[in-house]
Coordinates of C-alpha atoms in Angstrom, one line a residue:
Chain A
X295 CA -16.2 -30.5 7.1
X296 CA -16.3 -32.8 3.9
X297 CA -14.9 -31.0 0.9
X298 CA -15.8 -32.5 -2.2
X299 CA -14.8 -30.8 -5.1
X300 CA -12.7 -27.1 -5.2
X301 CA -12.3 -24.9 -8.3
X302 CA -10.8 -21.3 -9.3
X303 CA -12.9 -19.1 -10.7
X304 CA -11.6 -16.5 -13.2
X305 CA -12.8 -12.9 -14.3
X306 CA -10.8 -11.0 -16.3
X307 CA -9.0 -8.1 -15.1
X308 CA -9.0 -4.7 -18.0
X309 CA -5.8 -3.7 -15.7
X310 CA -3.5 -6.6 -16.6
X311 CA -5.2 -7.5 -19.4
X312 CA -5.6 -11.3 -17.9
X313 CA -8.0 -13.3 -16.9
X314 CA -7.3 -13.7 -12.8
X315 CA -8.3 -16.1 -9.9
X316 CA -11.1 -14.2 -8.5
X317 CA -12.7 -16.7 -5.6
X318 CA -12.9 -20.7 -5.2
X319 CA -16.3 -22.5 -6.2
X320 CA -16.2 -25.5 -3.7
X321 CA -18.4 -28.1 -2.7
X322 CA -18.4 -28.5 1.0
X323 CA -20.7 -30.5 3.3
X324 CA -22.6 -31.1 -0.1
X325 CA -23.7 -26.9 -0.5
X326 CA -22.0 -25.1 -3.6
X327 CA -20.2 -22.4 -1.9
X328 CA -17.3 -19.5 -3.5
X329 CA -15.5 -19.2 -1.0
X330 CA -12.8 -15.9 -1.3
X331 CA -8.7 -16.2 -1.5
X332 CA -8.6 -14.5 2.3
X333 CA -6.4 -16.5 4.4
X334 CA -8.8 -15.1 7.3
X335 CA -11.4 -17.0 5.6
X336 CA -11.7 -20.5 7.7
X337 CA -13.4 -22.2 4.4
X338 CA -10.3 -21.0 2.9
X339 CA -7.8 -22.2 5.5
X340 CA -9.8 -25.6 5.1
X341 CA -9.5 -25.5 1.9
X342 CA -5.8 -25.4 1.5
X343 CA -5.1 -27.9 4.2
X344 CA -7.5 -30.3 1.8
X345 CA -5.7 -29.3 -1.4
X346 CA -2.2 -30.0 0.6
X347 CA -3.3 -33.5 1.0
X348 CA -2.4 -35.5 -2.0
X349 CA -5.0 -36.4 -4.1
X350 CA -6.6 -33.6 -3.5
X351 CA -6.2 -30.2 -5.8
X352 CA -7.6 -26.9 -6.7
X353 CA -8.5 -27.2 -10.3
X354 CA -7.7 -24.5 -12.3
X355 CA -9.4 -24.4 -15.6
X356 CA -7.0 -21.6 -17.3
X357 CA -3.9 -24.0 -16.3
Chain B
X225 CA -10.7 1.3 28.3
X226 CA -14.3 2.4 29.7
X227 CA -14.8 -0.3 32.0
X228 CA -12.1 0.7 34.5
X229 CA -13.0 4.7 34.1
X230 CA -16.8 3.7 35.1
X231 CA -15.3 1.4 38.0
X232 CA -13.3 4.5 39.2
X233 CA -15.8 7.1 38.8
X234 CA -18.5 4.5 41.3
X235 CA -15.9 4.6 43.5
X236 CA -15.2 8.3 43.6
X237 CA -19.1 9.2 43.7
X238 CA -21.1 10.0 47.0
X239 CA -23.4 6.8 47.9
X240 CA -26.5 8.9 47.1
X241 CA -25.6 10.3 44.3
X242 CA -26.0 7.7 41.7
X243 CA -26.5 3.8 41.8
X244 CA -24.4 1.1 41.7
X245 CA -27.4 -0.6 39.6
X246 CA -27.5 2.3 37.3
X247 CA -23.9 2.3 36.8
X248 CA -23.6 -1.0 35.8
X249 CA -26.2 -0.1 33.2
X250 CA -24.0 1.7 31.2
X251 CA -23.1 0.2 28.1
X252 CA -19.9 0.1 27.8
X253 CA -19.3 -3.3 26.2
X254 CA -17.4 -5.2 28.4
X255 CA -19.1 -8.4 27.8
X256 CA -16.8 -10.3 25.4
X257 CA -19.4 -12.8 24.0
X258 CA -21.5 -11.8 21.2
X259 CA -24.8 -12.6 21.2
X260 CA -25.5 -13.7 25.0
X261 CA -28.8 -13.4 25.0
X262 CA -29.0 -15.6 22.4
X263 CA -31.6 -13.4 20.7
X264 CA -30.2 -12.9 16.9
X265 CA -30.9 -16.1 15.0
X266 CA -30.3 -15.3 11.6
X267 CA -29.5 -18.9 10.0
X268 CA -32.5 -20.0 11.9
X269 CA -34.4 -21.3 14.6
X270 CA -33.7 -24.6 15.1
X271 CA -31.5 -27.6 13.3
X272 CA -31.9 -31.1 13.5
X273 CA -29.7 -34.2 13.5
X274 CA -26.7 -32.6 14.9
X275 CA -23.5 -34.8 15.2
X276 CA -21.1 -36.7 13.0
X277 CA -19.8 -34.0 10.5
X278 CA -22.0 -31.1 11.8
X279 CA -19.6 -29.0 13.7
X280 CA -20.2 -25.2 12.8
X281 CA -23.1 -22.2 12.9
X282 CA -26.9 -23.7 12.7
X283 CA -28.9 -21.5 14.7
X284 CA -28.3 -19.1 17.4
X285 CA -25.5 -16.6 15.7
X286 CA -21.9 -16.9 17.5
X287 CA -22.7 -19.9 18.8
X288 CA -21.0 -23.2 17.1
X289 CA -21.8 -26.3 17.3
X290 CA -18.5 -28.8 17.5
X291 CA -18.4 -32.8 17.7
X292 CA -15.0 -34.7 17.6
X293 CA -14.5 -38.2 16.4
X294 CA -17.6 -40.3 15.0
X295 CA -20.1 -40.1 16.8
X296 CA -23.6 -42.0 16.8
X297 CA -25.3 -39.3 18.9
X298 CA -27.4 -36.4 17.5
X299 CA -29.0 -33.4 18.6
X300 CA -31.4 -30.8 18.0
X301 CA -30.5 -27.1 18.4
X302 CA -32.8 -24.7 19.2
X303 CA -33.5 -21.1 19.9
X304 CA -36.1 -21.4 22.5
X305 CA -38.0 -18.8 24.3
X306 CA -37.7 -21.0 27.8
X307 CA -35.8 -18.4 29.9
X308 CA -35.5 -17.8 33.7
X309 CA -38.3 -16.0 34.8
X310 CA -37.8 -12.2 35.5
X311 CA -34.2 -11.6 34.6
X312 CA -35.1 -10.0 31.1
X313 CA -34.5 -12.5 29.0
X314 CA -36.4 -13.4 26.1
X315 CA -34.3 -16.4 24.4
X316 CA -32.4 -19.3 25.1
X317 CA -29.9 -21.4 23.2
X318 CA -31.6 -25.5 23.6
X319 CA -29.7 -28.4 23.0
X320 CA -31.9 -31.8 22.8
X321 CA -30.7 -35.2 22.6
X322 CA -32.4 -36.9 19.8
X323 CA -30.5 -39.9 19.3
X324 CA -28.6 -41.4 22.5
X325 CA -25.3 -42.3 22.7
X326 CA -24.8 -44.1 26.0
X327 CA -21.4 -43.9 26.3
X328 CA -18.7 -42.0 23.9
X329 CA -15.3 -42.9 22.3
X330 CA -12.6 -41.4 23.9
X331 CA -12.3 -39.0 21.3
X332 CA -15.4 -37.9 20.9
X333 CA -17.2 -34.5 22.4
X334 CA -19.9 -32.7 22.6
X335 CA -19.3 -28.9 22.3
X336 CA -21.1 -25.3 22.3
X337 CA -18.6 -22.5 21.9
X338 CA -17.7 -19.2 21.0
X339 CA -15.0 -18.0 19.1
X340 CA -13.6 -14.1 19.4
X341 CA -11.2 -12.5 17.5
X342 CA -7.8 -11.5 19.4
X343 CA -8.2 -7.5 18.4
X344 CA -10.6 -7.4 20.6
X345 CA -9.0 -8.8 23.9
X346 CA -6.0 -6.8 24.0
X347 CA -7.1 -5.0 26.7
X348 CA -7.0 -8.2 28.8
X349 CA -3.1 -7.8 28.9
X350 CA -2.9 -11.6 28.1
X351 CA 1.0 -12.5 28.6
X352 CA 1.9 -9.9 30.5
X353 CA 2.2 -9.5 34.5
X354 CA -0.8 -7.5 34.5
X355 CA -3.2 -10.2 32.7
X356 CA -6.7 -9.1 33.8
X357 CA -8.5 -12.3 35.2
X358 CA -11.7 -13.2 33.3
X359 CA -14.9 -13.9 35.1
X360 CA -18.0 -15.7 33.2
X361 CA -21.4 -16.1 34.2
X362 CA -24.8 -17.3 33.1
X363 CA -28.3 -19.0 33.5
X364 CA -28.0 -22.5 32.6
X365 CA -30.8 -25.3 33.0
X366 CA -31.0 -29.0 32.2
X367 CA -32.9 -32.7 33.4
X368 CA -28.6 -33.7 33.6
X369 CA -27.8 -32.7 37.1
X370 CA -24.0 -33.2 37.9
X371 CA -20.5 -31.5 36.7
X372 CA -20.1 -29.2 33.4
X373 CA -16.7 -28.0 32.2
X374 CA -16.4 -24.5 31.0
X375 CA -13.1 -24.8 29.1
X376 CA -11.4 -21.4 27.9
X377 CA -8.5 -21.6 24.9
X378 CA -6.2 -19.7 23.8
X379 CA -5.8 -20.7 20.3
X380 CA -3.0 -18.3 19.5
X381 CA -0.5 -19.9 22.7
X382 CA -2.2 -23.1 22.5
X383 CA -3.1 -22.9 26.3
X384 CA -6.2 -23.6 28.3
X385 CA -7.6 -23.6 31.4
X386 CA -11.1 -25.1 32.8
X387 CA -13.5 -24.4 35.8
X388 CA -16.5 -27.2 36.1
X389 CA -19.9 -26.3 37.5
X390 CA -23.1 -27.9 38.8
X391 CA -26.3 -28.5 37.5
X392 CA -27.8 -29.1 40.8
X393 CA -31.5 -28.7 40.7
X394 CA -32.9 -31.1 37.6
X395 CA -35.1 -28.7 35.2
X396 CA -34.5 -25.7 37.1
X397 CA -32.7 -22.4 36.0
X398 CA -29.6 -21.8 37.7
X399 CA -27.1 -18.7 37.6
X400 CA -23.5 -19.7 37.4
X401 CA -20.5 -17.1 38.2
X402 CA -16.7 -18.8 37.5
X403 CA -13.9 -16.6 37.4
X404 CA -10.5 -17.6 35.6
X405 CA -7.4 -16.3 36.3
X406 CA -5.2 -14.3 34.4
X407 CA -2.6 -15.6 32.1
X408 CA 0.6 -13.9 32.0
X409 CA 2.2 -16.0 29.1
X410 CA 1.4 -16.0 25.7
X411 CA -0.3 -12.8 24.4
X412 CA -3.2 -12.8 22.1
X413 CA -2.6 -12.2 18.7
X414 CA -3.9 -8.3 17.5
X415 CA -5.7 -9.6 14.2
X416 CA -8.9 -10.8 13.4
X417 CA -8.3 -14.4 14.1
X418 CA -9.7 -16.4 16.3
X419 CA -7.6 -15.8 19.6
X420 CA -9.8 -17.5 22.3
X421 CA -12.5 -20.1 22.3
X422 CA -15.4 -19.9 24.7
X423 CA -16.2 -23.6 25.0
X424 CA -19.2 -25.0 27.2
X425 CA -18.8 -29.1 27.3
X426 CA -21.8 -31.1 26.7
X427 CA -19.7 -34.7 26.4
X428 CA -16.5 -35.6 26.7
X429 CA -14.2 -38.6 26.1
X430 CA -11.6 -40.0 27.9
X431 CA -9.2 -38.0 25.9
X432 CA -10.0 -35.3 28.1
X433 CA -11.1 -36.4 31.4
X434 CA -9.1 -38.8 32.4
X435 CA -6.1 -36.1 33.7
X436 CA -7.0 -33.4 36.4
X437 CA -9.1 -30.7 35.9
X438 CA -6.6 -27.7 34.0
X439 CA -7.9 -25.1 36.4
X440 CA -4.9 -22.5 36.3
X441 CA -3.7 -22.0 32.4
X442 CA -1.4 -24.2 31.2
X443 CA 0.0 -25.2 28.1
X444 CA -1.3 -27.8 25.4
X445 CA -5.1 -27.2 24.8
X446 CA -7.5 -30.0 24.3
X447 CA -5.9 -32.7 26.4
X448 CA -6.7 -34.9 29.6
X449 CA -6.9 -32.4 31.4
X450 CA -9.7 -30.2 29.3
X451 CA -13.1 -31.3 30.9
X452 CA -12.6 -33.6 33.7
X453 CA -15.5 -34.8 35.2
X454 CA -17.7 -33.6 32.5
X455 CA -21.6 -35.7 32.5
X456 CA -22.9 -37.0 28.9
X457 CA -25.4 -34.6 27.5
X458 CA -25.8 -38.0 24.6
X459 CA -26.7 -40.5 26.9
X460 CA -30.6 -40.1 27.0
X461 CA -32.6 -38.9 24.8
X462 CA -34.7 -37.3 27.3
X463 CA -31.8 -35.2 28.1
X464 CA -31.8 -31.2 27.2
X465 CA -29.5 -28.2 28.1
X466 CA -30.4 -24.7 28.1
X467 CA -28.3 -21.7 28.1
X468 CA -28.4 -17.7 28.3
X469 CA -27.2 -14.7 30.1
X470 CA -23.6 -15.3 28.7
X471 CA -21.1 -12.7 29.9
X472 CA -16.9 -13.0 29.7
X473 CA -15.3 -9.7 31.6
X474 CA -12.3 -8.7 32.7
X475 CA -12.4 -9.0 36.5
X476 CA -12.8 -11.3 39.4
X477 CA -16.9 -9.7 39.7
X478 CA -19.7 -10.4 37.9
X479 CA -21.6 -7.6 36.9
X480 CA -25.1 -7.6 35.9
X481 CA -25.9 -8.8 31.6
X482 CA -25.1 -6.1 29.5
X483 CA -28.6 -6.1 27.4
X484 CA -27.5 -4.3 24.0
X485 CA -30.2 -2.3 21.4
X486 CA -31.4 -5.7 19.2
X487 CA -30.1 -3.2 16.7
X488 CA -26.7 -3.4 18.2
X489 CA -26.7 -6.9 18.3
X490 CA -27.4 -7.6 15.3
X491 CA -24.8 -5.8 13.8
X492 CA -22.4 -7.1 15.9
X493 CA -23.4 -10.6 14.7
X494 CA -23.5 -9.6 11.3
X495 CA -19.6 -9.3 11.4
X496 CA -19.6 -12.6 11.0
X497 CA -22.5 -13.5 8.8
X498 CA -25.5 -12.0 7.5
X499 CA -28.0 -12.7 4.4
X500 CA -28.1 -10.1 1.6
X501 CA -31.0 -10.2 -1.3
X502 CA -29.7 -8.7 -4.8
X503 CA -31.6 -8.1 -7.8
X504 CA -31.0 -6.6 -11.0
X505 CA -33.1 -7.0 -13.9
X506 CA -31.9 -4.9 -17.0
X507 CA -31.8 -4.6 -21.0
X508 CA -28.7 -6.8 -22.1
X509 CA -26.9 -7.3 -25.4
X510 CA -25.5 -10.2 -26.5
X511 CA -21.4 -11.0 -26.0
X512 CA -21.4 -7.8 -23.2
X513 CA -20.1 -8.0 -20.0
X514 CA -22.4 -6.7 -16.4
X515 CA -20.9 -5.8 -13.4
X516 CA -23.1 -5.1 -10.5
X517 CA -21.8 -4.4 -7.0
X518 CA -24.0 -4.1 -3.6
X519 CA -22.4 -2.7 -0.3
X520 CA -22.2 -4.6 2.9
X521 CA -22.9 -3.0 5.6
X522 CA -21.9 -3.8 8.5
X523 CA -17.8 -4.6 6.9
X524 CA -17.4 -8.2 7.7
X525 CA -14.4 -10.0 9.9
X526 CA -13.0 -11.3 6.7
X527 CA -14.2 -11.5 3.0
X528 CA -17.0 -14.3 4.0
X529 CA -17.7 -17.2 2.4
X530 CA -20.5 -16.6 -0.4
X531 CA -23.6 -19.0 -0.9
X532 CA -26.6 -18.2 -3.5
X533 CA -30.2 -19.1 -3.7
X534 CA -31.9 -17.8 -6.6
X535 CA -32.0 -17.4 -10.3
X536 CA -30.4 -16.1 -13.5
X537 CA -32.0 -15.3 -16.5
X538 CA -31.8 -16.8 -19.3
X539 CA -30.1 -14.0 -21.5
X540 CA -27.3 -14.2 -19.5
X541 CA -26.4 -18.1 -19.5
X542 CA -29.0 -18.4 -16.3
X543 CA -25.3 -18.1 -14.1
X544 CA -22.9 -15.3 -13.1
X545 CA -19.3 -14.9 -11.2
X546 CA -20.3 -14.2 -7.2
X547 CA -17.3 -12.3 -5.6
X548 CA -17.8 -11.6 -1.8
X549 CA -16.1 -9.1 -0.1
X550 CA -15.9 -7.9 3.8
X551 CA -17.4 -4.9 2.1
X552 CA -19.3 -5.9 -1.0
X553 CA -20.9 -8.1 -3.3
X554 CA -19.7 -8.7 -7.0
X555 CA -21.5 -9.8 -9.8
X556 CA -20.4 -10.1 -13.4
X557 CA -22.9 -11.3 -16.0
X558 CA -22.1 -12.0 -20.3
X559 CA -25.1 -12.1 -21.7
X560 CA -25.9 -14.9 -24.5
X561 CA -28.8 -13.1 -25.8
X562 CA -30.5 -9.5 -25.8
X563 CA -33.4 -8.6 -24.8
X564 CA -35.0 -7.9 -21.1
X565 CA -33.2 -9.7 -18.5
X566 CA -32.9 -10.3 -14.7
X567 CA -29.0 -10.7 -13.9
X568 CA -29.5 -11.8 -10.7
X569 CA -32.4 -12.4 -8.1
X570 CA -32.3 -14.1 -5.0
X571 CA -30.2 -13.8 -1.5
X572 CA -26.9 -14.2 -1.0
X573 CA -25.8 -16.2 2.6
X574 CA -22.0 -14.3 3.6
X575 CA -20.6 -16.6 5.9
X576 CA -17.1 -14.5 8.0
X577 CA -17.5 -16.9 11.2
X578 CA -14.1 -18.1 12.9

């Protein structure tokens, strides 16, 4: 599995008043994907063993 | 669990009064593998160029594809309709060497497997002193005559164990019965992770057949021990492997294939991934928000992995947020303009494999 590129998307949440982390747009084995926060998720799980490698990081655009 | 209160009752029963045959036809779901048949193909029907990079689900649901190392060999997976004649089934998973690799790394392997969550083997007892042993059997065919390793792991207790088999008759559809064990250490984990891998050898390196053959359960999976004696599958490209008829159950016996409703199946395999169109075409006005949600049904293993083919229009920025969920799909639209407008239309892929 070749991750390219991971991004949080945000959608605002009328509860908190906040835009939130919703999902992950990521590029992986070269197909878009939005992969969910669900640590069941195995795109997930790969996706935070990538990020945990330096270099690598989740960008979050509201950071 | 029903498979021990129908073993009971065929033992109770006159001989006359009902059928061993008929007994066994009972559904009762006691074949751990989903998909055996190999009849549910919902990503498609065959890939091409399988190997470096290409482990995961291509055709045949359930049913991953998995290559360590680097390797130069590739593949073509197919569901075919060549299938042992007379024993009911109507597809077969085909794995054709394309590109040969006459000899691989010592890392490198060549895998088909199965992955099932650990809430649905409790019942096995794993870790206890009453682990049930697990028996597998299957129709298997290939030109590669010699010694296959079917390699079971638990991925929860990192432990294994193997059994190898033999292609004896070149081209020829043979029926295979191996029965593992029990384990009593290490219990499976009650969640919806992947607990146990189902893992049929098509290659292997050195790395894991240069030990002895792990044929009682022992700890440390994927080792020297793994698939000892194990033929390259890559080392002609006039090479092909066939499988079906895939049944796990707890017991030393092997029962007759448990043929499920092709409705059945396919819910079962959409657990773990199924493809979903959405549409929604609507007035809009400019600078408000749309939030359209669409059931899933069956609930999926996990909130899947979303993927979309399609289009936007162009009142609402031709995009939208995609949230998948093990029960639904989200959409939320802002719409640039107003005026007529499809939100969304096209399929969404939900991807919940282990």
């Amino acid at each position: 599995m070749i991750i390219t590129s991971a991004t949080y998307q945000k959608l605002f949440n009328e509860e908190t008043n906040q835009q939130e982390n919703v999902s992950i747009k990521a590029v992986i084995n070269g197909k878009t994907l939005i992969v969910p926060l669900d640590e069941a998720n195995t795109d997930y799980q790969a996706i935070q063993e990538w990020a945990a490698i330096e270099g690598n990081n989740i960008i979050d655009p509201g950071a | 669990m029903a498979i021990t209160r129908i073993s009971n009752i065929a033992n109770t029963l006159p001989d006359d009064s009902i059928s061993n045959s008929k007994l066994q036809n009972v559904v009762n779901f006691k074949n751990i593998i989903i998909n055996g048949d190999m009849s549910i193909a919902q990503r498609g029907t065959s890939a091409t160029g399988l190997g470096n990079n290409d482990s995961g689900y291509h055709t045949v649901d359930r049913w991953r594809f998995q290559e360590v190392g680097t390797p130069t060999y590739e593949f073509t997976q197919t569901q075919s309709t060549d299938v042992p004649s007379g024993q009911g089934f109507a597809k077969s998973l085909k794995m054709d060497c394309t590109t040969a690799q006459g000899s691989l790394a010592s890392d490198e392997l060549i895998r088909i497997a199965q992955r099932v969550e650990g809430q649905n083997l409790q019942y096995l007892k794993k870790g206890t002193a009453n682990a049930e042993s697990l028996t597998a059997s299957f129709w298997v065919k290939s030109n590669k005559t010699g010694t296959y390793i079917l390699n079971l792991v638990d991925q929860d207790n990192t432990r294994q164990i193997s059994k190898s088999y033999t292609i004896n008759s070149a081209s020829t559809w043979e029926k295979k019965t191996l029965t593992f064990e029990g384990d009593t250490t290490g219990a499976f984990d009650n969640d919806n992770g992947n607990s146990l891998q189902v893992i049929f050898f098509l290659g292997a390196g050195t790395d894991y057949t240069s030990g002895t053959l792990a044929t009682s359960w022992e700890a440390s999976a994927l080792n020297t021990n793994t698939a000892v004696g194990q033929v390259n599958l890559a080392d002609s490209t006039s090479n092909e492997w066939y499988i079906t008829g895939v049944q796990l159950e707890a017991g030393q016996v092997a029962s007759d294939f448990e043929f499920l409703p092709v409705d059945v199946n396919l819910e079962r395999c959409q657990r773990y991934y199924k493809e979903q169109l959405t549409n929604c075409r609507i007035n809009v006005n400019s600078g408000d928000t749309y939030k359209m949600s669409y059931p899933v049904n069956p609930t999926m293993r996990a909130d899947p992995t979303g993927s979309f083919s399609g289009s936007h229009g162009s009142l609402v920025g031709s995009t939208g947020t995609l949230t998948p969920a093990k029960n639904n799909i989200k959409w939320d639209h802002t719409a640039t303009g107003t005026g007529d407008s499809t939100l969304h239309d096209g399929t969404v892929k939900l991807d919940a494999e282990l």
